[in-house]
Amino acid sequence: MRYSGLQVLKEGLFGQKGWKPVWRDPAPKSEYDIIIIGGGGHGLSTAYYLAKEHGLTNIAVLEKGYLGGGNVGRNTTIVRANYFLPGNSEFYSHSLKLWETLEQDLNYNVMHSQRGLINLFHSDGQRDAFVRRGNAMINQGDDAELLDRAGVRKHLPYLDFDNIRFPVYGGLLHRRGGTARHDAVAWGYARGADQRGVDLIQNCEVTGIDIENGKVRGVQTTRGAIRAKKVAIVTAGRSGQVAALAGMRLPIESHILQAFVTEGLKPVIDHVVSFGMGHFYISQSDKGGLVFGGDLDFYSSYASRGNLPMKEHVMDAAMTLMPIIGKAKVLRSWGGIMDMTPDGSPIIDKTDTEGLFVDCGWCYGGFKAVPGSGFSLAHLIATGNHHAPAARYRLDRFRTGYGIMDEEGKGSQHNLH
Amino acid sequence: MRLTCPVCGDRDHREFTYKGDAVMLDRPAPDAGTDAWDSYLHLRDNPCGDTRDLWYHDPCGAWVVVERNTVTHAVTGTALASEAKR
Amino acid sequence: MVDLIAKSACAGLLPITIGSLTLTEETPDPVTSIAPFKGQSEAVSERLESALGLKFPAPNRSASKSGARIVWAGQGRALLMGAAAPDLAGLAALTDQSDANAIVTLKGEGAEDALARLVPVDLRAAHFKRGHTARTFLGHMSASITRTGVDSFEITVFRAMAGTLVHELTEAMESLHARRSHLGQ
């Protein structure tokens, strides 16, 4: 069924009885051309682009729980292309372009809202760094505008501009940045992939990866063995466990990143805003909740919940930057499991096993990468060649030291990013 | 989460700085080769469950090996890194 | 040569009295950090005892004798205050820490309650007796906290943190006082 305003009107007139399930619930076949482990944003978009761009449809997406039940349903929904380093810059630029046509492409409302992203700076040195970043963004063909204090005040009058410790000096405005409805992105890709013939198989946990003579042969699952010549591990948050099934150790530690949402409020924050002097960033959802988050808790964890000290830190930073937030009541907090790599950049690559691919290490930036990651991984699986915008996301860059992408300039070492 | 510093006792997690997997205690020989060093520096078992990792107790300066569960955050044991044996 | 004016860490900030609590500055002189070399703890302790009557303290403990005090200050380190260290050449690393710290005493009924607002360690008398010391946090600062009496604590932080220390403690004292006044206690 194609979605349209007319369809909504028609269903409204006839008691909403004509809506159909958005995707099938097929039983797994004994063999597919391609198996994608992981029915999250990246796995679903990979399946979608394999079908759409490469005409490959004999594909199964295996999900141990339900579609979109992992990090794609647990993030702070920010979409942006403001990276600095070659390798990241072109990848996120490509991903943002896919976002901009995504709703038409999928015929699905993912509520992508380019409301503008403002990264604040609070010192001369930080301004220089943002000027440099802005130039890199413009060189990449994306947009960036430097705002002075008055410029920021025009957009964000509610900030505490004259905070003694952290006065607002200005901000870098990325107008094409914004947010999207996270669940809808997974659902839209799932529907698109399903319509093109991809089997989306839920409640199907992969328990083994069959490898013979260095070639992948298929997987063992809780719903039986499934053969395939190509298998992709797209399970960020659980990458280590799934890769271990193939005898691999990855350069990844899983960390917890907390996020928070307040009760629904009338529109007050109409951008995505990030504080430059503490870990705090915020946007307001269409439902009215203030969605905000901070830094990692900084210890390895799979608990999907964090501890109090980071909560305190985030609330402290929030109150420092925008004292108005003190009136809002926090409804919920939760944690996402981050695949942290030593340099803070992701991995989309082949492995030493023929036919086995990995897409992992998205650190705290996986949501905005959903379209780009799927597109580039689909390209790699279908053609055997790295897709140009993602060509630097190599698995062996830590081993060789070549091609490290340390966006934060902290060094290539675990627990620095 | 509270951690027990072997020197100071049961303490708030804020007092500690995290270093990472206790594999860091097993430094390879300088000439051990690329694979050994890659494994030491980058590759991780990253267990979902029981793990051993290194924490620094800022106020007293002790390096502590903590045995804990990455799913429940339960802490099952701590020892001074200087005395811990793998 | 210009004579510089010596100012203590909390000069102009203390003393303060709020309700039942007073906060005063301590200026022991000299203060020496003593860090025994590996395997020399016993020898250092014996030398200290013969010279000052004070042993090298066990972790989380302090001791005092005729004006001299020694306070455990972290792994393998103690601060000797108010007396010069004996000759420990070859046995321990000594560092002059006079004037390096801001040292204050919080005294009065309710001192435990005021500190409970800032310190993530149980400082109540049942757990934390006279002479016990803890290396912990006070607010966001690393601090040494020692019980020196029934209702008195000595708190040591780096000298540069003096202003923050006084600010944090004053705020805790005021909050406690306001709460007690409100409750009519």
XYZ file of C-alpha atoms in Angstrom, chain A residues 238 241 249-255 298-303 305 307 309 312 342 398-399 412-415, chain B residues 1 13-14 18-21 34-35 38-39 41-48 53 55 68 70-73:
52
model
C 26.694 -6.547 20.397
C 29.569 -11.324 20.815
C 38.057 -10.302 18.268
C 37.202 -6.740 17.358
C 38.869 -3.460 18.340
C 35.753 -2.549 20.289
C 34.723 -2.001 23.896
C 31.015 -1.591 24.656
C 30.191 1.465 26.731
C 33.139 5.576 30.766
C 33.181 1.963 31.824
C 32.338 -1.040 29.703
C 28.732 -2.083 30.139
C 25.829 -3.798 28.430
C 23.288 -2.720 31.021
C 21.181 1.974 32.007
C 24.797 5.416 36.951
C 27.300 10.583 38.542
C 24.387 14.676 37.754
C 40.046 3.201 19.743
C 44.527 0.011 14.194
C 46.833 -2.909 13.472
C 43.964 6.117 19.160
C 43.410 4.228 22.369
C 40.438 2.635 24.104
C 38.545 4.805 26.586
C 27.720 1.379 41.346
C 32.115 5.150 41.775
C 32.802 8.880 41.293
C 38.304 3.870 34.424
C 41.215 2.542 32.439
C 39.787 -0.468 30.599
C 40.172 -4.215 30.309
C 52.564 -6.715 15.447
C 49.834 -9.241 16.181
C 47.574 -5.171 18.117
C 45.837 -7.655 20.367
C 46.315 -2.415 22.435
C 43.146 -2.775 20.396
C 41.402 -6.144 20.276
C 39.043 -6.957 23.123
C 36.933 -9.908 24.247
C 34.473 -7.250 25.403
C 32.472 -9.737 27.457
C 28.762 -9.379 28.039
C 39.027 -4.268 34.382
C 40.217 1.397 37.778
C 32.331 -7.170 37.878
C 28.853 -5.731 32.612
C 25.151 -6.591 32.481
C 24.100 -6.241 36.118
C 26.870 -3.853 37.268
